[in-house]
């Protein structure tokens, strides 16, 4: 079916089922088709969408006066469909889509905690984000809730969260976290096991809740871009880019071509740095310390070039509304290219040593297996999804500047194990190096920043970019006076974290760290 035709076919099927679709125009040609439906049709729409092979991508809500608007974003063949419905603020209820799309489960639980919207028929009634930081009748994303809240001196411990219990002779529980031995963010993992064999894993996240959605309200575009860059510190470029893309759409503002190319260089450098760190960390978790040291070394050299050219090792605040903060000189372009030549040479030697290491192969091949049908059901994205046959990349399938000017190969594998997630990262590094070279070659003299133009109150934007972990979705709406009314950033980790509970099954407990690292979800990106 032609990618542009499936939306019309879906609409016809919905109308045959008695579901009325009000097709609307998104502000300034955003990259999605916009439908509005009645609340009673929310669940039937999900049923038909699943039958037609749509992927559930994101869900969020916003308050508009005495109404809530609930959004769900779907994707198929690179075309996005944004569906919304409206419900009243008094006793707000909506049929759940989570029984059809498992990917929607935690998003709906987050919306229930933050807005007080009850999702009828949801398979999991437990709170997700709240963690006793506010009582169950308080909802921080409602407009009458102050950003500073009214916190107690000490937040009560979340000791009565009803984890699934283990039963049967020989079964036992292993609690891990939320505080870990390493310098990582907190997350709790509750295992049920027999001997060393994992029977079940349940995650409890939300320990680093930052209130990002709330403190975004009332910010200027410049301040929001800085905040977006801190949703997940290792994805500062891509989150800032998605937020700026959404704001620029709302303001009907195009960025200069040179700025788009520099954004592409920044995003690919961020991708390379993180993949280098992850490959080394996977090796470290199976006690191959030599490899971890080598990847740490080459990553450090890469980050020093970031600092030299862009002024920040992790590229914070380089992407700003209307373009980019700093230009790239000819000499800096040559330095970046020389950096790439050196990295390719170093990786050739290191990867050869890894490929010949049988003990490494013993630990990563067949371990942490994520079947393709599970990856599909959970809408898994990025290197985790592509290692399990999910052939989707926003840069290629919804090409935005500067990716619409170049050709590149998206690596996809079907083995679905730790080794696949290892090698996908390596292939993405090599593709990213080629992209950076192409972007530098395409640079021509020009501006790097266009003047901001204030959007009309009520204007909305939808930014969708391919971060290094996968697809990032950012929705925002402007209020009057150039201020943000609603900001929702959906990190890839929100979709990827749930499949960790699946890929560890039937592995042994000592393999959990490397299974976890092969996914490497962001705690911070998950905990808005």
XYZ file of C-alpha atoms in Angstrom:
528
model
C 0.000 0.000 0.000
C 1.269 3.477 -0.844
C 2.433 5.244 2.312
C 0.185 8.212 1.576
C -2.857 6.011 1.054
C -2.988 4.018 4.282
C -4.356 6.970 6.271
C -7.320 7.268 3.914
C -7.901 3.504 3.985
C -7.792 3.562 7.792
C -10.212 6.469 7.881
C -12.674 4.613 5.660
C -12.476 1.533 7.877
C -13.082 3.630 10.988
C -16.095 5.322 9.430
C -17.490 1.928 8.394
C -17.222 0.981 12.083
C -19.174 4.094 13.050
C -16.176 6.130 14.179
C -16.392 9.731 12.982
C -13.022 11.260 12.111
C -12.574 15.020 11.999
C -9.446 15.624 9.937
C -7.760 18.911 10.788
C -4.762 20.887 9.629
C -1.709 20.892 11.829
C -0.002 24.210 12.344
C 2.455 25.046 9.564
C 2.579 21.613 7.896
C 3.881 19.542 10.778
C 5.062 16.024 9.853
C 1.817 14.248 10.749
C -1.814 13.846 9.770
C -4.136 15.182 12.493
C -7.442 13.558 13.410
C -9.872 14.326 16.200
C -12.331 11.689 17.430
C -14.815 11.321 20.276
C -13.679 9.855 23.597
C -15.893 6.758 23.231
C -13.999 5.813 20.058
C -10.544 5.986 21.652
C -10.245 2.231 22.226
C -11.906 1.108 18.939
C -9.479 3.344 17.041
C -6.574 1.505 18.692
C -8.092 -1.854 17.705
C -8.391 -0.893 14.036
C -4.943 0.744 14.049
C -3.342 -2.434 15.411
C -5.019 -4.551 12.718
C -3.627 -2.181 10.082
C -0.087 -2.471 11.443
C 0.333 0.998 12.930
C 3.023 1.450 15.571
C 2.072 3.310 18.762
C 4.722 5.987 19.219
C 3.738 8.421 21.981
C 0.905 9.621 24.189
C 0.375 12.730 26.305
C -2.291 15.125 27.553
C -2.736 18.852 28.070
C -5.266 21.023 29.883
C -7.178 23.675 27.967
C -9.485 25.532 30.333
C -12.127 23.119 31.601
C -11.105 20.375 29.182
C -8.288 17.903 28.769
C -6.970 17.091 25.322
C -5.426 13.615 25.106
C -3.082 12.794 22.218
C -1.809 9.537 20.744
C 0.795 9.393 17.964
C 0.971 6.450 15.547
C 3.396 5.647 12.708
C 3.423 3.463 9.625
C 5.760 3.539 6.617
C 7.294 6.825 7.798
C 3.934 8.613 8.008
C 2.782 9.805 11.432
C -0.837 10.049 12.532
C -1.663 12.278 15.512
C -5.058 11.462 17.032
C -6.630 13.544 19.769
C -9.799 13.604 21.810
C -11.276 15.911 24.416
C -12.773 15.125 27.821
C -14.071 17.259 30.670
C -12.030 18.034 33.778
C -14.761 16.782 36.137
C -14.328 13.022 36.578
C -12.101 12.682 33.490
C -12.176 9.173 32.036
C -11.031 7.642 28.765
C -10.883 4.071 27.425
C -7.356 2.672 27.650
C -5.329 1.796 24.554
C -2.816 -0.194 26.620
C -4.698 -3.483 26.284
C -4.131 -3.194 22.514
C -0.733 -1.480 22.519
C 1.576 -2.499 25.423
C 3.732 0.513 24.526
C 0.935 2.798 25.750
C 0.825 1.316 29.264
C 3.391 3.390 31.145
C 2.488 6.538 29.221
C -1.139 6.238 30.314
C -0.069 5.549 33.908
C 2.082 8.712 33.782
C -0.848 10.740 32.431
C -3.097 9.314 35.146
C -0.635 10.349 37.868
C 0.033 13.799 36.438
C -3.463 14.827 35.272
C -5.841 12.534 37.168
C -7.302 11.069 33.973
C -8.596 7.558 34.601
C -7.985 5.084 31.784
C -10.838 2.585 31.833
C -9.761 -1.003 31.214
C -6.058 -0.349 31.754
C -4.294 -3.650 32.550
C -2.149 -2.098 35.318
C -3.830 0.205 37.851
C -0.704 0.957 39.884
C 0.786 4.488 40.002
C 3.904 4.999 37.910
C 5.372 8.473 38.396
C 3.955 9.538 41.761
C 6.210 7.650 44.229
C 4.441 9.243 47.245
C 5.895 12.665 46.376
C 2.314 13.946 46.228
C -0.956 12.361 47.307
C -3.231 10.499 44.917
C -5.702 13.395 44.716
C -3.006 15.868 43.617
C -2.082 16.168 39.935
C 1.005 18.296 39.152
C 0.320 18.979 35.470
C -3.028 20.574 36.096
C -2.845 24.331 35.657
C -3.784 25.093 39.274
C -0.777 23.177 40.637
C 2.182 25.462 41.511
C 5.538 24.505 40.032
C 7.166 24.496 43.470
C 4.434 22.197 44.824
C 4.010 21.718 48.574
C 6.560 19.041 49.425
C 6.913 17.495 52.845
C 10.264 17.792 54.610
C 10.854 14.102 53.898
C 9.053 12.266 51.125
C 7.445 9.105 52.568
C 9.122 5.903 51.384
C 7.368 4.083 48.557
C 7.421 0.789 50.459
C 4.019 -0.621 49.568
C 4.312 -0.704 45.774
C 2.665 -4.040 44.873
C 5.361 -5.899 42.977
C 4.446 -9.258 41.487
C 5.199 -11.935 44.096
C 7.058 -15.158 43.478
C 5.400 -18.474 44.320
C 6.448 -22.093 44.241
C 9.181 -24.251 45.717
C 12.676 -22.997 45.045
C 11.674 -19.542 43.789
C 13.043 -16.427 45.454
C 13.228 -12.652 44.935
C 16.272 -10.472 44.321
C 15.854 -6.704 44.831
C 18.389 -4.575 42.940
C 18.539 -0.822 43.516
C 17.231 1.809 43.363
C 20.675 2.929 44.576
C 23.438 1.164 42.658
C 27.123 0.642 43.272
C 28.145 2.468 40.093
C 27.810 6.139 39.233
C 24.437 5.724 37.530
C 20.961 7.057 38.158
C 18.537 5.163 40.407
C 16.190 2.446 39.231
C 14.751 -0.561 41.020
C 14.723 -4.065 39.513
C 12.820 -6.886 41.242
C 13.746 -10.386 40.078
C 12.085 -13.713 40.624
C 14.473 -16.587 40.029
C 15.062 -20.296 40.506
C 18.727 -20.864 41.180
C 20.371 -18.428 38.778
C 17.629 -18.597 36.123
C 15.525 -15.430 35.817
C 11.786 -16.199 35.781
C 10.509 -12.636 35.918
C 11.792 -9.072 36.121
C 9.811 -6.018 37.088
C 11.135 -2.471 36.807
C 10.286 0.445 39.072
C 11.563 3.726 37.659
C 10.718 7.355 38.381
C 13.283 8.037 41.113
C 14.773 11.055 39.324
C 11.523 12.849 38.520
C 12.508 16.423 37.671
C 9.158 18.055 36.929
C 10.375 19.041 33.475
C 6.897 19.205 31.969
C 5.739 21.542 34.741
C 8.729 23.868 34.909
C 8.584 24.258 31.117
C 5.348 26.229 31.482
C 5.918 29.944 30.997
C 9.420 29.599 29.538
C 10.714 31.511 26.536
C 11.904 29.563 23.462
C 15.545 30.086 24.435
C 14.943 28.865 27.990
C 12.954 25.873 26.760
C 15.769 24.817 24.420
C 18.154 24.795 27.390
C 15.697 22.773 29.449
C 15.145 20.272 26.613
C 18.898 19.730 26.430
C 18.744 18.458 30.006
C 15.930 15.922 29.635
C 18.700 13.358 29.255
C 22.214 14.736 29.439
C 23.690 12.191 27.020
C 21.130 13.230 24.374
C 21.404 16.981 24.715
C 21.738 17.683 20.972
C 18.820 15.549 19.841
C 16.385 16.640 22.554
C 17.255 20.291 21.931
C 16.851 19.717 18.191
C 13.407 18.112 18.596
C 12.262 20.971 20.849
C 13.620 23.628 18.480
C 12.059 21.852 15.501
C 8.667 21.936 17.237
C 9.041 25.606 18.191
C 10.174 26.556 14.705
C 7.142 24.819 13.210
C 4.840 26.678 15.585
C 6.488 29.951 14.596
C 6.553 29.129 10.844
C 10.319 29.686 10.938
C 12.840 27.971 8.663
C 16.460 27.656 9.707
C 19.425 28.403 7.408
C 20.809 25.507 5.383
C 24.222 25.870 6.987
C 22.639 25.651 10.447
C 20.852 22.412 9.490
C 24.147 20.872 8.369
C 25.841 21.870 11.622
C 22.945 20.370 13.594
C 23.506 17.156 11.652
C 27.216 17.180 12.502
C 26.419 17.747 16.183
C 23.834 14.932 16.294
C 26.144 12.426 14.605
C 29.042 13.341 16.882
C 26.711 12.743 19.837
C 25.752 9.365 18.342
C 29.385 8.309 17.910
C 30.421 9.335 21.427
C 27.608 7.404 23.085
C 28.007 4.271 20.984
C 31.726 4.221 21.756
C 30.961 4.438 25.463
C 28.295 1.738 25.272
C 30.432 -0.755 23.366
C 33.165 -0.350 25.955
C 30.674 -0.735 28.804
C 29.254 -3.955 27.315
C 32.801 -5.346 27.201
C 33.397 -4.247 30.779
C 30.276 -6.056 32.011
C 31.689 -9.360 30.751
C 35.105 -8.613 32.331
C 36.879 -7.687 29.065
C 38.459 -4.650 30.680
C 41.104 -4.112 27.995
C 38.431 -3.353 25.393
C 36.583 -1.050 27.766
C 39.778 0.933 28.358
C 40.391 1.296 24.619
C 36.867 2.529 23.886
C 37.081 4.925 26.812
C 40.319 6.297 25.396
C 39.029 6.881 21.861
C 35.790 8.357 23.224
C 37.800 10.789 25.336
C 39.715 11.970 22.264
C 36.384 12.453 20.446
C 34.963 14.501 23.332
C 38.066 16.708 23.442
C 37.483 17.619 19.806
C 33.886 18.496 20.732
C 35.213 20.878 23.372
C 37.777 22.364 20.987
C 35.347 23.008 18.112
C 31.992 23.554 19.830
C 32.964 24.688 23.337
C 31.456 21.779 25.262
C 32.453 18.124 25.580
C 28.836 16.915 25.537
C 27.652 19.660 23.124
C 25.270 21.339 25.590
C 23.318 24.365 24.326
C 24.744 24.216 20.803
C 21.285 23.913 19.194
C 19.143 27.027 19.711
C 15.836 28.283 18.282
C 16.384 29.453 14.721
C 19.676 27.642 14.136
C 22.884 26.925 16.031
C 25.042 28.837 18.492
C 28.416 28.571 16.780
C 29.820 28.107 13.292
C 32.484 25.716 11.994
C 35.535 27.249 10.340
C 37.379 25.598 7.471
C 40.237 24.654 9.775
C 37.789 23.145 12.291
C 36.182 21.156 9.480
C 39.599 19.760 8.586
C 40.231 18.928 12.264
C 36.949 16.991 12.452
C 37.828 15.056 9.285
C 41.266 14.237 10.639
C 39.602 13.071 13.844
C 37.462 10.700 11.789
C 40.464 9.258 9.947
C 42.198 8.574 13.259
C 39.094 7.015 14.830
C 38.562 4.674 11.877
C 42.166 3.506 12.145
C 41.897 2.930 15.901
C 38.575 1.075 15.604
C 39.910 -1.259 12.921
C 42.555 -2.534 15.342
C 40.276 -2.694 18.391
C 37.362 -4.400 16.626
C 39.685 -7.020 15.174
C 40.806 -7.910 18.700
C 37.197 -8.099 19.869
C 36.073 -10.231 16.948
C 38.753 -12.826 17.734
C 37.897 -13.027 21.435
C 35.982 -16.262 22.035
C 35.216 -15.494 25.688
C 33.455 -12.282 24.632
C 31.425 -14.193 22.053
C 30.396 -16.753 24.679
C 28.830 -14.022 26.814
C 27.024 -11.946 24.174
C 25.840 -14.356 21.465
C 22.288 -15.694 22.123
C 22.156 -13.865 25.488
C 19.491 -11.222 26.100
C 17.372 -12.371 23.160
C 14.577 -9.998 22.104
C 12.286 -11.681 19.528
C 11.130 -9.600 16.602
C 7.446 -9.994 17.485
C 8.041 -8.644 21.014
C 10.050 -5.699 19.647
C 7.183 -4.974 17.250
C 4.480 -5.264 19.924
C 6.258 -2.798 22.207
C 7.135 -0.325 19.458
C 10.841 -0.645 20.219
C 13.025 1.954 18.491
C 16.659 2.796 17.783
C 19.488 0.296 17.999
C 17.428 -1.948 20.296
C 14.632 -2.197 17.743
C 16.906 -2.402 14.703
C 18.813 -5.315 16.278
C 15.460 -7.150 16.367
C 14.349 -6.473 12.810
C 12.645 -3.077 13.244
C 13.670 -1.342 10.018
C 12.840 2.257 10.934
C 14.984 5.382 11.185
C 13.483 8.885 11.234
C 16.509 10.285 9.386
C 15.700 8.094 6.393
C 11.953 7.472 6.649
C 10.859 11.006 7.543
C 13.947 12.749 6.207
C 14.421 16.234 7.641
C 17.247 18.689 6.814
C 20.107 17.927 6.408
C 19.387 14.172 6.085
C 17.221 14.841 3.039
C 20.398 15.853 1.169
C 22.391 12.634 1.659
C 22.122 8.888 1.299
C 23.194 6.463 3.995
C 22.589 2.866 5.001
C 20.517 2.020 8.075
C 21.928 -1.091 9.771
C 19.295 -3.695 10.637
C 19.784 -7.175 12.107
C 17.378 -9.904 13.146
C 19.277 -11.981 15.730
C 17.983 -9.817 18.582
C 20.698 -10.714 21.112
C 23.361 -8.693 22.917
C 25.795 -9.341 20.076
C 23.338 -7.802 17.595
C 22.941 -4.713 19.757
C 26.745 -4.555 19.997
C 27.314 -4.755 16.233
C 24.440 -2.404 15.367
C 26.193 0.237 17.446
C 29.460 -0.317 15.596
C 27.747 -0.106 12.193
C 25.968 3.078 13.254
C 29.303 4.607 14.238
C 30.715 3.900 10.793
C 27.613 5.319 9.081
C 27.738 8.410 11.307
C 31.370 9.095 10.373
C 30.418 9.091 6.682
C 27.482 11.398 7.374
C 29.681 13.900 9.205
C 32.094 13.962 6.256
C 29.225 14.508 3.823
C 27.773 17.336 5.914
C 31.141 19.088 6.099
C 31.535 18.808 2.335
C 28.068 20.329 1.823
C 28.808 23.370 3.989
C 28.673 26.601 2.006
C 28.944 30.190 3.245
C 25.806 31.467 4.894
C 24.020 32.388 8.100
C 23.741 30.002 11.030
C 20.829 31.693 12.829
C 17.570 33.299 11.738
C 15.781 35.903 13.821
C 13.041 34.476 15.991
C 9.448 35.373 15.159
C 6.833 35.210 17.876
C 4.187 32.533 17.227
C 0.471 33.169 17.559
C -0.996 32.077 20.908
C -2.211 28.502 20.648
C 0.280 27.525 17.932
C 1.589 23.990 18.320
C 4.592 22.072 17.046
C 5.643 18.441 16.711
C 9.360 17.717 16.499
C 10.465 14.212 15.491
C 14.178 13.431 15.204
C 16.378 10.326 15.351
C 18.435 10.589 18.520
C 21.281 8.179 19.171
C 18.923 5.922 21.181
C 16.176 6.204 18.561
C 13.116 8.249 17.701
C 12.492 11.332 19.867
C 9.059 12.983 19.799
C 8.477 16.473 21.196
C 5.122 18.233 21.350
C 4.644 21.791 22.504
C 2.105 24.571 22.448
C 2.637 28.302 22.818
C 0.640 30.552 25.093
C 0.496 34.315 24.662
C 3.591 36.535 24.866
C 5.995 33.972 23.352
C 5.693 31.675 26.387
C 5.373 27.903 26.467
C 2.028 26.475 27.586
C 2.766 22.735 27.206
C 5.962 20.769 26.575
C 6.140 16.991 26.293
C 9.386 15.254 25.272
C 9.185 11.493 24.633
C 12.602 9.914 24.987
C 13.269 6.598 23.165
C 13.823 4.992 26.563
C 10.116 5.261 27.387
C 9.478 2.720 24.619
C 12.628 0.638 25.135
C 12.709 0.149 28.919
C 9.740 -2.290 29.009
C 11.432 -4.808 26.696
C 14.280 -5.250 29.201
C 11.739 -7.176 31.269
C 11.312 -9.518 28.282
C 14.858 -9.974 26.998
C 16.261 -11.065 30.383
C 13.843 -13.991 30.732
C 15.580 -17.386 30.875
C 18.961 -15.704 31.231
C 20.993 -16.127 34.383
C 21.108 -13.438 37.050
C 24.843 -12.675 36.493
C 24.018 -11.752 32.878
C 21.554 -9.049 33.891
C 24.162 -6.224 33.947
C 25.277 -6.854 30.360
C 21.659 -7.343 29.209
C 20.808 -4.017 30.811
C 23.812 -2.259 29.303
C 23.031 -3.619 25.844
C 19.707 -1.770 26.064
C 21.058 1.218 28.058
C 17.802 3.041 28.680
C 17.984 6.540 30.084
C 16.629 6.806 33.616
C 16.476 10.583 33.323
C 14.805 10.562 29.898
C 12.151 8.225 31.257
C 11.538 10.265 34.408
C 10.261 13.648 33.281
